């Protein structure tokens, strides 16, 4: 029984195996792939993606989705940096930036929980609104640079501790905190319950609507954190990231690792597996000098393969998917 | 008479657990064949295999003499086997005619011709249904007529009815039987899944009884009677034991008034409903489907959305209450144990212990915001042994359990919330026979401990057997009250249908 469970191929395990497989292939074919520096840069390059992915996973587990994360990340941090450049003090700038992110999270939550708009539309609209609002009122230039005077804060995104890039440590901290929140707190238990069966959660006495509010606020806070780490890593916040496909990559790493879009399933570990896989893949392809367009083809093909493999190995059986009598 | 359908040693397994095993079944041309058995006996599975909805694991099905293997309902239909489901499969926003011809549209779809053809078809079947009417506006009986018309139009040689009379009024039932006779006269063979025994005996030529997925008996209905069928259905006559009127039954005296409901209303479903629930006894509410019992319980416990609360007052221990969400009701000690545990009962990605613990946490009984795992284990161990939940361990997922054990977990999840008033809505639906007795025992113990218990059931023997007071709900309100000593099936039914 135990052994059977261990051998069962979940999507997470399939992706993990695939990652190991790719890693071995790249290691055998690319000279410098196995160097410590390169291994670290694999993780470093995807650490911000990982942080966003962990936040996205949380909203998906609660049967939602948050498409506004990239806009929130870009403009809350860009605004905080702009304020700081205009001689506001650092804590105040950060607090206002964070406050902006929380406000967007609250608006998302109210739209979804109380106005009952589907999450995908509410956050798509709010993301666009945030970008527009940010461009018009908050941030003058597309790229806001991080001034030298930022001091200690720079270390969350750049530099190394005991040889490990600090951005990777930031990802680890966020992942551990969120893991603990999901599995050891009342909030986490409620979130899984809501994602699994919202009606049953309501009947059991879980405050479903306030929980949804909290869910989107927390996602926005994580997006702000991801933004800070990015900005500190590259010394600037480029708000043009809003127009990129970043948000799809974020959904990709969550889904590829096995966070079920139907809610209630998966955890932080799944996101990390997905993140490492994309990291290895992107790094290997770049080192092989593969053109960007070809990389996209590979990325898309792998996502499809993972989803197909999952539905082959774990078919939705009639017993669980159908209601009513046998 | 030759056999139109022969099933030989048909087995269907779900996750290795047989829903039916080695069942032999024959349907003769032009006969009405009733399929009887308790919930979970395998009646639906058997017919779904015939209709191509699910596929058998092993065995053989022969249709008109040649082996068949319907991979989809459309294949079965093309061969001439149609199934009319419990929950009907019509498109509510389309007209009757469009539904009758659904799936048979031509590229340039002329509706006018369809309406005329539908009109003629309805006329030939003696159905008084307007082909122009939108299906959503029809009652249950007329919807069924549309489904039947659809089956007839597709030249079905075999029509399978899955509990066709469950949602019909007695008058509609007699219409339905007349229709069956007409279909039979046209040479259609009919399989009829039923719950009501007398009804099935009256209409069927032959009767087959299934029990726990196995074939028990097939015989001409003239050779059978209620006792024989019940005996076959429950085997060890366990059901008789459970539901036998106990001569020395102890009737609990009413304790203090717990819940007082006055003129509660919700649209057409609950109309000026008034009744009282006392502590320390079981108040049974009997009513047909659609009589507003479930909705009444859901309004009181806050499960129904507030905008459906159209008036009336509810008092809990003399205090006026009106809940926006179940959370408030749970905190005040009113819980609702659902009739449909898959939809609003348990969390299927969670283990038994997590399910129970979630109920505890959601009731605000856990201290702090951090979950205590030792507390979860203790609760799970206590409640699984108290309710005799049979599972490998408390980490097992609830979906892996039998219906009875699932129900026990759902009950534990509510009891852990330390309720004062408990609504059990169909507490033994889809529960195996052995567990029914345990659940009844449990409900009785709760009443003895002073809880105010309301049991809603549409199964008469259950209501008569466990209630200390019997309320009969009809058309949205409680119309009669019986004490168990004066209640008979006839009197209760009389109050419920008139």
GROMACS .gro file of N, CA and C in nm, chain A residues 64-154:
model
  273
   64UNK      N    1  -0.939   3.060  -0.669
   64UNK     CA    2  -0.943   3.189  -0.737
   64UNK      C    3  -0.829   3.193  -0.835
   65UNK      N    4  -0.796   3.313  -0.880
   65UNK     CA    5  -0.676   3.334  -0.961
   65UNK      C    6  -0.653   3.484  -0.954
   66UNK      N    7  -0.529   3.525  -0.963
   66UNK     CA    8  -0.501   3.668  -0.956
   66UNK      C    9  -0.413   3.709  -1.073
   67UNK      N   10  -0.476   3.770  -1.174
   67UNK     CA   11  -0.401   3.812  -1.291
   67UNK      C   12  -0.340   3.950  -1.273
   68UNK      N   13  -0.369   4.014  -1.159
   68UNK     CA   14  -0.318   4.150  -1.140
   68UNK      C   15  -0.182   4.152  -1.071
   69UNK      N   16  -0.126   4.035  -1.041
   69UNK     CA   17  -0.002   4.034  -0.962
   69UNK      C   18   0.113   4.112  -1.026
   70UNK      N   19   0.128   4.098  -1.158
   70UNK     CA   20   0.242   4.163  -1.222
   70UNK      C   21   0.227   4.315  -1.216
   71UNK      N   22   0.105   4.363  -1.243
   71UNK     CA   23   0.082   4.507  -1.236
   71UNK      C   24   0.103   4.558  -1.095
   72UNK      N   25   0.053   4.484  -0.998
   72UNK     CA   26   0.069   4.525  -0.859
   72UNK      C   27   0.216   4.529  -0.822
   73UNK      N   28   0.286   4.423  -0.861
   73UNK     CA   29   0.429   4.415  -0.833
   73UNK      C   30   0.503   4.535  -0.891
   74UNK      N   31   0.475   4.564  -1.019
   74UNK     CA   32   0.549   4.669  -1.088
   74UNK      C   33   0.520   4.806  -1.029
   75UNK      N   34   0.390   4.838  -1.015
   75UNK     CA   35   0.357   4.976  -0.980
   75UNK      C   36   0.368   5.006  -0.831
   76UNK      N   37   0.341   4.907  -0.745
   76UNK     CA   38   0.357   4.937  -0.603
   76UNK      C   39   0.504   4.965  -0.572
   77UNK      N   40   0.594   4.885  -0.630
   77UNK     CA   41   0.736   4.904  -0.603
   77UNK      C   42   0.789   5.028  -0.676
   78UNK      N   43   0.745   5.046  -0.802
   78UNK     CA   44   0.791   5.163  -0.876
   78UNK      C   45   0.748   5.291  -0.805
   79UNK      N   46   0.629   5.290  -0.749
   79UNK     CA   47   0.581   5.410  -0.677
   79UNK      C   48   0.664   5.433  -0.551
   80UNK      N   49   0.689   5.325  -0.478
   80UNK     CA   50   0.768   5.337  -0.356
   80UNK      C   51   0.906   5.394  -0.390
   81UNK      N   52   0.966   5.346  -0.498
   81UNK     CA   53   1.099   5.395  -0.537
   81UNK      C   54   1.094   5.540  -0.581
   82UNK      N   55   0.987   5.575  -0.656
   82UNK     CA   56   0.971   5.713  -0.699
   82UNK      C   57   0.962   5.806  -0.579
   83UNK      N   58   0.882   5.766  -0.480
   83UNK     CA   59   0.869   5.847  -0.360
   83UNK      C   60   1.004   5.863  -0.291
   84UNK      N   61   1.078   5.752  -0.286
   84UNK     CA   62   1.208   5.756  -0.219
   84UNK      C   63   1.303   5.848  -0.295
   85UNK      N   64   1.297   5.842  -0.428
   85UNK     CA   65   1.380   5.932  -0.509
   85UNK      C   66   1.342   6.078  -0.487
   86UNK      N   67   1.215   6.100  -0.449
   86UNK     CA   68   1.170   6.238  -0.425
   86UNK      C   69   1.191   6.278  -0.280
   87UNK      N   70   1.285   6.215  -0.214
   87UNK     CA   71   1.327   6.252  -0.079
   87UNK      C   72   1.233   6.211   0.033
   88UNK      N   73   1.139   6.124   0.009
   88UNK     CA   74   1.065   6.069   0.123
   88UNK      C   75   1.157   5.970   0.193
   89UNK      N   76   1.131   5.943   0.323
   89UNK     CA   77   1.222   5.848   0.386
   89UNK      C   78   1.183   5.706   0.350
   90UNK      N   79   1.276   5.614   0.369
   90UNK     CA   80   1.259   5.478   0.317
   90UNK      C   81   1.139   5.405   0.377
   91UNK      N   82   1.126   5.400   0.510
   91UNK     CA   83   1.012   5.326   0.567
   91UNK      C   84   0.878   5.378   0.515
   92UNK      N   85   0.868   5.512   0.507
   92UNK     CA   86   0.741   5.570   0.462
   92UNK      C   87   0.713   5.529   0.316
   93UNK      N   88   0.815   5.537   0.231
   93UNK     CA   89   0.796   5.500   0.090
   93UNK      C   90   0.751   5.356   0.079
   94UNK      N   91   0.820   5.269   0.154
   94UNK     CA   92   0.785   5.128   0.148
   94UNK      C   93   0.644   5.104   0.197
   95UNK      N   94   0.611   5.172   0.306
   95UNK     CA   95   0.479   5.155   0.365
   95UNK      C   96   0.370   5.198   0.267
   96UNK      N   97   0.394   5.310   0.197
   96UNK     CA   98   0.295   5.357   0.100
   96UNK      C   99   0.284   5.258  -0.016
   97UNK      N  100   0.400   5.210  -0.061
   97UNK     CA  101   0.398   5.111  -0.170
   97UNK      C  102   0.320   4.988  -0.129
   98UNK      N  103   0.350   4.938  -0.009
   98UNK     CA  104   0.281   4.820   0.043
   98UNK      C  105   0.132   4.850   0.059
   99UNK      N  106   0.103   4.972   0.107
   99UNK     CA  107  -0.037   5.011   0.126
   99UNK      C  108  -0.112   5.010  -0.005
  100UNK      N  109  -0.043   5.055  -0.112
  100UNK     CA  110  -0.106   5.054  -0.244
  100UNK      C  111  -0.138   4.911  -0.287
  101UNK      N  112  -0.040   4.821  -0.265
  101UNK     CA  113  -0.063   4.681  -0.301
  101UNK      C  114  -0.181   4.623  -0.224
  102UNK      N  115  -0.185   4.651  -0.093
  102UNK     CA  116  -0.294   4.600  -0.010
  102UNK      C  117  -0.428   4.655  -0.056
  103UNK      N  118  -0.427   4.784  -0.094
  103UNK     CA  119  -0.551   4.845  -0.141
  103UNK      C  120  -0.603   4.772  -0.266
  104UNK      N  121  -0.512   4.743  -0.358
  104UNK     CA  122  -0.554   4.671  -0.479
  104UNK      C  123  -0.607   4.533  -0.441
  105UNK      N  124  -0.536   4.467  -0.348
  105UNK     CA  125  -0.582   4.336  -0.301
  105UNK      C  126  -0.722   4.344  -0.243
  106UNK      N  127  -0.746   4.448  -0.165
  106UNK     CA  128  -0.878   4.466  -0.104
  106UNK      C  129  -0.985   4.486  -0.211
  107UNK      N  130  -0.950   4.570  -0.311
  107UNK     CA  131  -1.048   4.596  -0.418
  107UNK      C  132  -1.078   4.465  -0.491
  108UNK      N  133  -0.972   4.389  -0.523
  108UNK     CA  134  -0.993   4.258  -0.586
  108UNK      C  135  -1.086   4.172  -0.502
  109UNK      N  136  -1.055   4.166  -0.372
  109UNK     CA  137  -1.132   4.082  -0.281
  109UNK      C  138  -1.278   4.124  -0.275
  110UNK      N  139  -1.302   4.254  -0.268
  110UNK     CA  140  -1.440   4.302  -0.260
  110UNK      C  141  -1.515   4.268  -0.389
  111UNK      N  142  -1.448   4.291  -0.502
  111UNK     CA  143  -1.513   4.261  -0.631
  111UNK      C  144  -1.548   4.113  -0.641
  112UNK      N  145  -1.458   4.027  -0.595
  112UNK     CA  146  -1.478   3.883  -0.612
  112UNK      C  147  -1.573   3.827  -0.506
  113UNK      N  148  -1.551   3.868  -0.379
  113UNK     CA  149  -1.628   3.806  -0.271
  113UNK      C  150  -1.766   3.868  -0.256
  114UNK      N  151  -1.776   3.999  -0.269
  114UNK     CA  152  -1.903   4.064  -0.238
  114UNK      C  153  -1.982   4.102  -0.363
  115UNK      N  154  -1.912   4.150  -0.467
  115UNK     CA  155  -1.985   4.182  -0.591
  115UNK      C  156  -2.004   4.055  -0.674
  116UNK      N  157  -1.931   3.950  -0.636
  116UNK     CA  158  -1.943   3.818  -0.699
  116UNK      C  159  -1.908   3.817  -0.847
  117UNK      N  160  -1.801   3.888  -0.881
  117UNK     CA  161  -1.748   3.883  -1.017
  117UNK      C  162  -1.647   3.769  -1.022
  118UNK      N  163  -1.647   3.689  -1.129
  118UNK     CA  164  -1.546   3.583  -1.137
  118UNK      C  165  -1.404   3.640  -1.124
  119UNK      N  166  -1.320   3.567  -1.049
  119UNK     CA  167  -1.186   3.618  -1.017
  119UNK      C  168  -1.107   3.654  -1.141
  120UNK      N  169  -1.121   3.573  -1.245
  120UNK     CA  170  -1.039   3.594  -1.364
  120UNK      C  171  -1.069   3.729  -1.428
  121UNK      N  172  -1.198   3.769  -1.430
  121UNK     CA  173  -1.233   3.898  -1.490
  121UNK      C  174  -1.199   4.013  -1.396
  122UNK      N  175  -1.230   3.996  -1.268
  122UNK     CA  176  -1.206   4.103  -1.173
  122UNK      C  177  -1.058   4.140  -1.171
  123UNK      N  178  -0.971   4.039  -1.167
  123UNK     CA  179  -0.830   4.071  -1.155
  123UNK      C  180  -0.768   4.113  -1.288
  124UNK      N  181  -0.826   4.064  -1.397
  124UNK     CA  182  -0.779   4.110  -1.528
  124UNK      C  183  -0.805   4.260  -1.540
  125UNK      N  184  -0.927   4.299  -1.502
  125UNK     CA  185  -0.964   4.441  -1.509
  125UNK      C  186  -0.883   4.522  -1.410
  126UNK      N  187  -0.870   4.474  -1.288
  126UNK     CA  188  -0.800   4.555  -1.188
  126UNK      C  189  -0.652   4.567  -1.224
  127UNK      N  190  -0.594   4.463  -1.284
  127UNK     CA  191  -0.455   4.471  -1.326
  127UNK      C  192  -0.436   4.580  -1.429
  128UNK      N  193  -0.528   4.585  -1.527
  128UNK     CA  194  -0.520   4.689  -1.629
  128UNK      C  195  -0.539   4.826  -1.566
  129UNK      N  196  -0.635   4.835  -1.474
  129UNK     CA  197  -0.662   4.962  -1.407
  129UNK      C  198  -0.540   5.008  -1.328
  130UNK      N  199  -0.475   4.916  -1.259
  130UNK     CA  200  -0.358   4.951  -1.179
  130UNK      C  201  -0.248   5.004  -1.270
  131UNK      N  202  -0.227   4.936  -1.383
  131UNK     CA  203  -0.122   4.980  -1.474
  131UNK      C  204  -0.152   5.121  -1.526
  132UNK      N  205  -0.278   5.143  -1.565
  132UNK     CA  206  -0.315   5.274  -1.617
  132UNK      C  207  -0.302   5.382  -1.511
  133UNK      N  208  -0.353   5.353  -1.395
  133UNK     CA  209  -0.350   5.448  -1.284
  133UNK      C  210  -0.205   5.480  -1.247
  134UNK      N  211  -0.124   5.374  -1.242
  134UNK     CA  212   0.016   5.392  -1.205
  134UNK      C  213   0.088   5.480  -1.304
  135UNK      N  214   0.067   5.454  -1.433
  135UNK     CA  215   0.134   5.532  -1.536
  135UNK      C  216   0.093   5.678  -1.530
  136UNK      N  217  -0.034   5.699  -1.502
  136UNK     CA  218  -0.089   5.835  -1.509
  136UNK      C  219  -0.055   5.917  -1.385
  137UNK      N  220  -0.069   5.854  -1.267
  137UNK     CA  221  -0.057   5.933  -1.144
  137UNK      C  222   0.070   5.908  -1.063
  138UNK      N  223   0.120   5.785  -1.065
  138UNK     CA  224   0.221   5.750  -0.966
  138UNK      C  225   0.364   5.756  -1.017
  139UNK      N  226   0.384   5.705  -1.138
  139UNK     CA  227   0.521   5.688  -1.186
  139UNK      C  228   0.539   5.763  -1.317
  140UNK      N  229   0.645   5.847  -1.326
  140UNK     CA  230   0.664   5.930  -1.444
  140UNK      C  231   0.733   5.855  -1.557
  141UNK      N  232   0.834   5.776  -1.521
  141UNK     CA  233   0.912   5.710  -1.625
  141UNK      C  234   0.880   5.560  -1.626
  142UNK      N  235   0.914   5.497  -1.738
  142UNK     CA  236   0.891   5.353  -1.747
  142UNK      C  237   0.981   5.276  -1.652
  143UNK      N  238   1.105   5.324  -1.641
  143UNK     CA  239   1.199   5.254  -1.556
  143UNK      C  240   1.237   5.342  -1.438
  144UNK      N  241   1.217   5.293  -1.317
  144UNK     CA  242   1.255   5.370  -1.199
  144UNK      C  243   1.380   5.306  -1.140
  145UNK      N  244   1.485   5.385  -1.126
  145UNK     CA  245   1.610   5.327  -1.077
  145UNK      C  246   1.616   5.327  -0.926
  146UNK      N  247   1.690   5.232  -0.874
  146UNK     CA  248   1.708   5.224  -0.729
  146UNK      C  249   1.831   5.307  -0.694
  147UNK      N  250   1.813   5.409  -0.611
  147UNK     CA  251   1.928   5.492  -0.574
  147UNK      C  252   2.023   5.415  -0.481
  148UNK      N  253   2.149   5.454  -0.482
  148UNK     CA  254   2.249   5.391  -0.396
  148UNK      C  255   2.209   5.399  -0.248
  149UNK      N  256   2.142   5.510  -0.215
  149UNK     CA  257   2.113   5.536  -0.074
  149UNK      C  258   2.012   5.437  -0.014
  150UNK      N  259   1.969   5.342  -0.094
  150UNK     CA  260   1.870   5.248  -0.042
  150UNK      C  261   1.929   5.162   0.069
  151UNK      N  262   2.061   5.143   0.065
  151UNK     CA  263   2.131   5.078   0.178
  151UNK      C  264   2.099   4.931   0.194
  152UNK      N  265   2.069   4.893   0.319
  152UNK     CA  266   2.053   4.751   0.356
  152UNK      C  267   1.949   4.678   0.272
  153UNK      N  268   1.846   4.749   0.229
  153UNK     CA  269   1.736   4.683   0.159
  153UNK      C  270   1.784   4.612   0.034
  154UNK      N  271   1.890   4.668  -0.029
  154UNK     CA  272   1.941   4.610  -0.153
  154UNK      C  273   1.976   4.463  -0.135
   0.00000   0.00000   0.00000
